[in-house]
Tab-separated table of C-alpha atoms in Angstrom:
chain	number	residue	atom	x	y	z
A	15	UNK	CA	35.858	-29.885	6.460
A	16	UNK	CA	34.120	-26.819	6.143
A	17	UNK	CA	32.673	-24.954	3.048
A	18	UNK	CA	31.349	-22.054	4.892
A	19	UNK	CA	31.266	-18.438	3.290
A	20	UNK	CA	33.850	-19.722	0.553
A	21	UNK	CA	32.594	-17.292	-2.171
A	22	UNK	CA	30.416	-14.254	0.150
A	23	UNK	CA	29.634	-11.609	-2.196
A	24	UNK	CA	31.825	-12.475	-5.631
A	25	UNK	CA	29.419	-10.568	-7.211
A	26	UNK	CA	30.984	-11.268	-11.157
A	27	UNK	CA	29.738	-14.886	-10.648
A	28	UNK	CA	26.864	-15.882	-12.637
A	29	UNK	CA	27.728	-19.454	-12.858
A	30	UNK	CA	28.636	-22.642	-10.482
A	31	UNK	CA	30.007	-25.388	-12.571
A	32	UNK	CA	28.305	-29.010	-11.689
A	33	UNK	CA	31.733	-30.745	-10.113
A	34	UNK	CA	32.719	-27.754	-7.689
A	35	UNK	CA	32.174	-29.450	-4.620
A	36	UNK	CA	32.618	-33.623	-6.269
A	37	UNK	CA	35.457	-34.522	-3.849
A	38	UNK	CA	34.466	-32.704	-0.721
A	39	UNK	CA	32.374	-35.897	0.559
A	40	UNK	CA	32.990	-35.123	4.474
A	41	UNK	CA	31.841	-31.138	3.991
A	42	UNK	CA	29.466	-30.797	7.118
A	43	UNK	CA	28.727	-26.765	6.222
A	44	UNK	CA	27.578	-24.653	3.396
A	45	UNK	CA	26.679	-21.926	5.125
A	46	UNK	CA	26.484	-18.999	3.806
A	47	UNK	CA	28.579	-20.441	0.502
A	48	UNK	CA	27.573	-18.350	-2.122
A	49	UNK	CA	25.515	-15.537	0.250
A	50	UNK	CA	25.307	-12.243	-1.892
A	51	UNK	CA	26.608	-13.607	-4.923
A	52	UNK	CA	24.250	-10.728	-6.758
A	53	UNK	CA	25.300	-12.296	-10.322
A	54	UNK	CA	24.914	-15.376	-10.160
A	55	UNK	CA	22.028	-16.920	-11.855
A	56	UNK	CA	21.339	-20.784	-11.760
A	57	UNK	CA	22.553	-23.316	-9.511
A	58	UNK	CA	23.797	-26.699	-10.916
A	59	UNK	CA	21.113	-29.445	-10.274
A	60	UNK	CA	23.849	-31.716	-9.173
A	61	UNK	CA	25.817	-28.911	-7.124
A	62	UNK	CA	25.508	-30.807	-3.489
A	63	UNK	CA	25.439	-34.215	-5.020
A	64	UNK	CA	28.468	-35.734	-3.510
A	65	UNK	CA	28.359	-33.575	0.101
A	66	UNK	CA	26.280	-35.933	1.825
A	67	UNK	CA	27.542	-35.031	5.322
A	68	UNK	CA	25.948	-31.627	5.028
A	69	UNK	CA	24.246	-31.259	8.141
A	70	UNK	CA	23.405	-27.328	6.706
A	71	UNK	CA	22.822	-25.157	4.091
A	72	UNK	CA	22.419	-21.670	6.134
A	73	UNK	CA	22.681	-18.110	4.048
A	74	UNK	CA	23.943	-20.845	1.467
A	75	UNK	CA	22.074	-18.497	-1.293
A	76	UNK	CA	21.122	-15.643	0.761
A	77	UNK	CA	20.466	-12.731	-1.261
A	78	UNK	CA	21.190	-14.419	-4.187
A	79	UNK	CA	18.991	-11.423	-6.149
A	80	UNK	CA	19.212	-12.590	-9.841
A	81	UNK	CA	18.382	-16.096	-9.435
A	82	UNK	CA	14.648	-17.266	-11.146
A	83	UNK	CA	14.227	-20.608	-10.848
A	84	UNK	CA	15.276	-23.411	-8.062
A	85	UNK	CA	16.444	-27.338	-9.297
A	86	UNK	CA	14.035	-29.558	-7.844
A	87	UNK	CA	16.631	-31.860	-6.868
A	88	UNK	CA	19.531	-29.568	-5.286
A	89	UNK	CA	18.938	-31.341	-2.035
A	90	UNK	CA	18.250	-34.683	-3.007
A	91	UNK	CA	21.124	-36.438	-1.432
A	92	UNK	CA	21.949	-34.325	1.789
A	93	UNK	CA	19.850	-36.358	4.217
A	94	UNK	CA	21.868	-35.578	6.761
A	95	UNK	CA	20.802	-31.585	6.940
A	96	UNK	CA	19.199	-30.140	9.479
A	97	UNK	CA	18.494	-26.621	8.991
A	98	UNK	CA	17.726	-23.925	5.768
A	99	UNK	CA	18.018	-21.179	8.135
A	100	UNK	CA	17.703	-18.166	5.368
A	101	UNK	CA	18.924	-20.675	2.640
A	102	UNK	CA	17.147	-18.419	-0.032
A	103	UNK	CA	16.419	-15.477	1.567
A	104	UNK	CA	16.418	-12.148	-0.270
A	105	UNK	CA	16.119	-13.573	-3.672
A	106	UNK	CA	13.934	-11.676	-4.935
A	107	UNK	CA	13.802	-13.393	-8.419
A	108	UNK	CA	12.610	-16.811	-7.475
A	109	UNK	CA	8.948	-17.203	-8.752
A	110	UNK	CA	8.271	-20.689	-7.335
A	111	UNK	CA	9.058	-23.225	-5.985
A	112	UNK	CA	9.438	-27.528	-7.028
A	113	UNK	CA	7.181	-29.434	-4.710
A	114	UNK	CA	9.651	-31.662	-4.052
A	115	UNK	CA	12.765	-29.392	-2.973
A	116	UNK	CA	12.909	-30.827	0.498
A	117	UNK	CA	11.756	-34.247	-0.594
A	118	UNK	CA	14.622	-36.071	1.144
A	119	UNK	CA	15.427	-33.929	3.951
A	120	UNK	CA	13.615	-35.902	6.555
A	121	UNK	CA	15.558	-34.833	9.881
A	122	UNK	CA	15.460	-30.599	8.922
A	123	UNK	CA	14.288	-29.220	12.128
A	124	UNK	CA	14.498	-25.490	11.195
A	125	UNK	CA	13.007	-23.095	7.985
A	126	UNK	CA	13.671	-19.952	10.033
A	127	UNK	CA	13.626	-17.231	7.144
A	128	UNK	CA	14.109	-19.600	4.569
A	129	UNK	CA	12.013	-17.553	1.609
A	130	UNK	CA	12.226	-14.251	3.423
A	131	UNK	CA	11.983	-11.699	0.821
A	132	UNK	CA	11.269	-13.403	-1.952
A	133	UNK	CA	9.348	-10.896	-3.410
A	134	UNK	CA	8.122	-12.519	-6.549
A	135	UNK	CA	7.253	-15.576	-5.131
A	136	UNK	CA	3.494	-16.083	-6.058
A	137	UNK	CA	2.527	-19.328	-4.992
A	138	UNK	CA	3.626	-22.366	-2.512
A	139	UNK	CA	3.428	-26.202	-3.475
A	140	UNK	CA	0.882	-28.316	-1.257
A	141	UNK	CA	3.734	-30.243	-0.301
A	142	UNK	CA	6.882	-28.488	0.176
A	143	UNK	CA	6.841	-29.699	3.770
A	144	UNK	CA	5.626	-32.869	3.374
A	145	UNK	CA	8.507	-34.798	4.510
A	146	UNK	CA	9.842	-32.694	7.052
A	147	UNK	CA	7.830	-34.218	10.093
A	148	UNK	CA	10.584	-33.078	12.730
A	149	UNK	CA	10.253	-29.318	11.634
A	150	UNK	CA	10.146	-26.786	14.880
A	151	UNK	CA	10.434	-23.520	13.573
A	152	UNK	CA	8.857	-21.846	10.664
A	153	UNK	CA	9.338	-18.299	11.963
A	154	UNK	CA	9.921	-15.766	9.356
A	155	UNK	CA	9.702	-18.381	6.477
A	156	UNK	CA	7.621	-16.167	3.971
A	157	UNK	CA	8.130	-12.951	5.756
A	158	UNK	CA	7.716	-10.141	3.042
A	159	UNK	CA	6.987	-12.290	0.329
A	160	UNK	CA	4.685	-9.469	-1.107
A	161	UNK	CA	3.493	-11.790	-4.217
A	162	UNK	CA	2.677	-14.585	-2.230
A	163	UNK	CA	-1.800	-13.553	-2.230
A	164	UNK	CA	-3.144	-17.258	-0.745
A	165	UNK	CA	-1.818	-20.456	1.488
A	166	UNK	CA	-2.230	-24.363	0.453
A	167	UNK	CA	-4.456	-25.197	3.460
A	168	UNK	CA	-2.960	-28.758	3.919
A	169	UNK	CA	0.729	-27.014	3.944
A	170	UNK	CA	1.644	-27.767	7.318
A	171	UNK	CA	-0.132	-30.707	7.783
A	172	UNK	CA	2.631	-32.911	8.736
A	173	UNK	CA	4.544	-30.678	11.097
A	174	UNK	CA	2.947	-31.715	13.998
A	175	UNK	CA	6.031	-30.694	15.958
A	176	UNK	CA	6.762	-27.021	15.233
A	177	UNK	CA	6.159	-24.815	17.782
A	178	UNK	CA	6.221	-21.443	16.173
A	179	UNK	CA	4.852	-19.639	13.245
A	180	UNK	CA	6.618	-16.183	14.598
A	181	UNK	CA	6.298	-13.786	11.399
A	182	UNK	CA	5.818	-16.646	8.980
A	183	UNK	CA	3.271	-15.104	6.989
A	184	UNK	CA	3.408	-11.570	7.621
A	185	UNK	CA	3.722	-9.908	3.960
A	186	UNK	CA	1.414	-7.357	2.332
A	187	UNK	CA	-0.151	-9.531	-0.803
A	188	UNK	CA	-1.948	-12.442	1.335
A	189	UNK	CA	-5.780	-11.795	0.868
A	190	UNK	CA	-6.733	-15.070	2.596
A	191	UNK	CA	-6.317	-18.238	5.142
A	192	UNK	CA	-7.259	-21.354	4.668
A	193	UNK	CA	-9.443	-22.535	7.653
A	194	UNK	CA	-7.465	-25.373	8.366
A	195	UNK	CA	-3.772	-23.745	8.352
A	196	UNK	CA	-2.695	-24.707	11.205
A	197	UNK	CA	-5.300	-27.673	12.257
A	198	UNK	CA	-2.282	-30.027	12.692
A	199	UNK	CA	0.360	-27.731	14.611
A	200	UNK	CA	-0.717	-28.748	17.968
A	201	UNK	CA	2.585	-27.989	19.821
A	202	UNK	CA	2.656	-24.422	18.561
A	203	UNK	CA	2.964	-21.537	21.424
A	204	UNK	CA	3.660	-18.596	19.489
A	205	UNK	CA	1.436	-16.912	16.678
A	206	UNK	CA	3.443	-13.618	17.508
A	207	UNK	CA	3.067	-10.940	14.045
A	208	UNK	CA	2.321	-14.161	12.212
A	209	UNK	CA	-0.196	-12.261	9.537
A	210	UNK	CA	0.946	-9.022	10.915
A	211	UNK	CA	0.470	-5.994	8.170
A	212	UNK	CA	-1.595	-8.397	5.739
A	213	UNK	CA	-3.204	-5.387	4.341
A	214	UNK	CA	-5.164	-7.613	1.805
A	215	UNK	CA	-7.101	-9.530	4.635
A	216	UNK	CA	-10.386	-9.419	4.921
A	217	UNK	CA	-11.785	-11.669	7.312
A	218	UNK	CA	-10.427	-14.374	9.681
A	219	UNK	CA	-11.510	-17.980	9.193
A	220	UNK	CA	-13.425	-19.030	12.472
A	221	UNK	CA	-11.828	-22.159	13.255
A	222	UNK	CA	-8.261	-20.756	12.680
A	223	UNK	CA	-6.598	-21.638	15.997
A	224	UNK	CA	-9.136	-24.897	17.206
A	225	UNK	CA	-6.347	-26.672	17.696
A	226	UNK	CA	-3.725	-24.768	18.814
A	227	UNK	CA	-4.254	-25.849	22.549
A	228	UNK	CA	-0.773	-24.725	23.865
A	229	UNK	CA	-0.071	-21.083	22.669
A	230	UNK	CA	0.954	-18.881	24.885
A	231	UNK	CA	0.691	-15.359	22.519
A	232	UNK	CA	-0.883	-13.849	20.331
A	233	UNK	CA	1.494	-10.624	20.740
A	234	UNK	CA	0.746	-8.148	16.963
A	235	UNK	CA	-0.904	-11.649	15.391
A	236	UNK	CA	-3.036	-9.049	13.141
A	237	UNK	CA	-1.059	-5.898	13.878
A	238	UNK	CA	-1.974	-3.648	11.259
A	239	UNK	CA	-4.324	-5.908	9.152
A	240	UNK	CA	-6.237	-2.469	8.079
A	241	UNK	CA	-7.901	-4.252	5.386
A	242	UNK	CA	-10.223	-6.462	7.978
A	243	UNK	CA	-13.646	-6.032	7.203
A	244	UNK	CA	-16.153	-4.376	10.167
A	245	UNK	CA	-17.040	-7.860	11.658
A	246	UNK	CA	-13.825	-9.546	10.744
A	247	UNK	CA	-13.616	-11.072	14.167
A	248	UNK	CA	-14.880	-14.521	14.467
A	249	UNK	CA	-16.712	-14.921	18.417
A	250	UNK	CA	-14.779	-17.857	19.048
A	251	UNK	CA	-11.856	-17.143	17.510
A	252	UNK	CA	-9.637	-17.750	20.341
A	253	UNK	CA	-12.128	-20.634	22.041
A	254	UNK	CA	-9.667	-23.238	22.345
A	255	UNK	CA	-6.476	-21.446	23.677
A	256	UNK	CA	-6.686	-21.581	26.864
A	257	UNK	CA	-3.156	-21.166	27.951
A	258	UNK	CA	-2.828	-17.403	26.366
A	259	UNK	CA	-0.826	-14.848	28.998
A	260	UNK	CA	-0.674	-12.044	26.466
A	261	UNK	CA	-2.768	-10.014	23.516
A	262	UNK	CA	-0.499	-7.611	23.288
A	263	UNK	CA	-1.372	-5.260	19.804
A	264	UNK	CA	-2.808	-8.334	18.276
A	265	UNK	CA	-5.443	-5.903	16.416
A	266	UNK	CA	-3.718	-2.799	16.445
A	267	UNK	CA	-4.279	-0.187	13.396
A	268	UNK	CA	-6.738	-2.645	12.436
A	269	UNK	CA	-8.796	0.801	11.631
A	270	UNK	CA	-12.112	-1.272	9.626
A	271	UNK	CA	-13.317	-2.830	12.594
A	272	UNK	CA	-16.472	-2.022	14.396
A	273	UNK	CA	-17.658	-4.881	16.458
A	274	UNK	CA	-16.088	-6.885	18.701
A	275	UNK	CA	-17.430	-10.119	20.064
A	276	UNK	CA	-18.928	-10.253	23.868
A	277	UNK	CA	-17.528	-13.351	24.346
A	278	UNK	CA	-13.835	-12.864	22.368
A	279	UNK	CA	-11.639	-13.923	25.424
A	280	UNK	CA	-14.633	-15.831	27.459
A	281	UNK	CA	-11.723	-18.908	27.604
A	282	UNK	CA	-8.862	-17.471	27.902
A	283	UNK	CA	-8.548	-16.882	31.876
């Protein structure tokens, strides 16, 4: 059975009652359930309770504009899912997120988009990942989240499997990275536009990338970063990525910078 785009832009909802889905135990899709649903504004904690065959939740809220909060527990029994592709994209109400949203969704493999556009978003729990060891995409995820000004540095520590961070941060408000970001994602290959048009950077932790050891690009990474500071440009920066085939625009329009380190690409052959 499939629950997919059931109720696509009903925009005179504003409510889900708590039993809606109680007897559709073998569901295997909500994708795209409730996408555009502009009136709707709070989901039942206990809404998926029963659906645990849901292998994904896809566009299930997608531009869901005039929703605030998230329950901590909406996913708390579909163990089964796989992928949030754009689950809560464009809603640009949500103001956080529960620590624990993805608690017990221990086989998800993909967060493409998921928070896209969340424009009010301000801050990310430590541990919204933690439990989603099998992750391999986080392209997009936070992609214009223009609230969003800083990065829990231990946020992808246990995604030692993703292999892209295409886009994931690349929103106007950040005004720093942690060091450490990525210190875990050793299987990653693309950083493609990943902070591109952070206008509130300033400077670029040195150790960023150490252990990145398979990326391939760096293609608009800092693309329009105007707000990097003169020397902005750590000298080893790019030390450990040996496997690089392309820079393409990685600093582009990044008009502050003066100096550029002698040995910038020494390593990367």
């Amino acid at each position: 059975i499939t629950l997919e785009s059931v109720f696509p832009r009903c925009s005179s909802i504003t409510s889900i009652t708590a039993n809606l889905f109680r007897y559709n135990t073998i569901a295997s899709t909500f994708t795209g359930t409730f996408q555009d649903c502009v009136g709707l504004t709070s989901i039942p904690v206990d809404l998926f309770r029963y659906n645990t065959a849901s292998t994904t939740f896809g566009y299930c809220f997608y531009g869901c504009n005039n929703l605030t909060t998230i329950p901590v527990d909406i996913f708390r029994y579909n163990t089964l899912c796989q992928t949030f592709q754009q689950t809560f994209q464009n809603c640009s109400k949500i103001t956080a997120l529960p620590t624990d949203l993805f608690r017990y969704n221990t086989i998800v493999i993909d967060f493409y988009s998921t928070f896209q556009s969340c424009t009010l978003l301000a801050s990310l729990p430590t541990d919204l990942f933690r439990y989603n060891t099998l992750v391999t995409t986080f392209a997009q995820c936070f992609l214009s989240c223009s609230s969003l000004t800083s990065i829990p540095s231990d946020l992808f520590q246990y995604n030692v499997l993703v292999n892209t961070f295409i886009s994931t941060f690349s929103t106007s408000g950040l005004t720093s990275i942690p060091a450490n970001l990525f210190q875990y994602n050793i299987n990653v290959t693309s950083f493609q536009s990943t902070f591109q048009a952070c206008v509130g950077l300033t400077a670029i932790p040195a150790g960023l990338f150490a252990g990145n050891t398979l990326v391939t690009t760096f293609h608009q990474t800092f693309y329009i970063c105007n707000g990097l500071l003169a020397t902005a440009i750590p000298t080893d920066l790019f030390r450990y990525n040996t496997l690089v085939t392309t820079f393409q625009q990685c600093f582009q329009l990044c008009t502050k910078i003066t100096t550029i380190p002698v040995d910038l690409f020494r390593y990367n052959t």
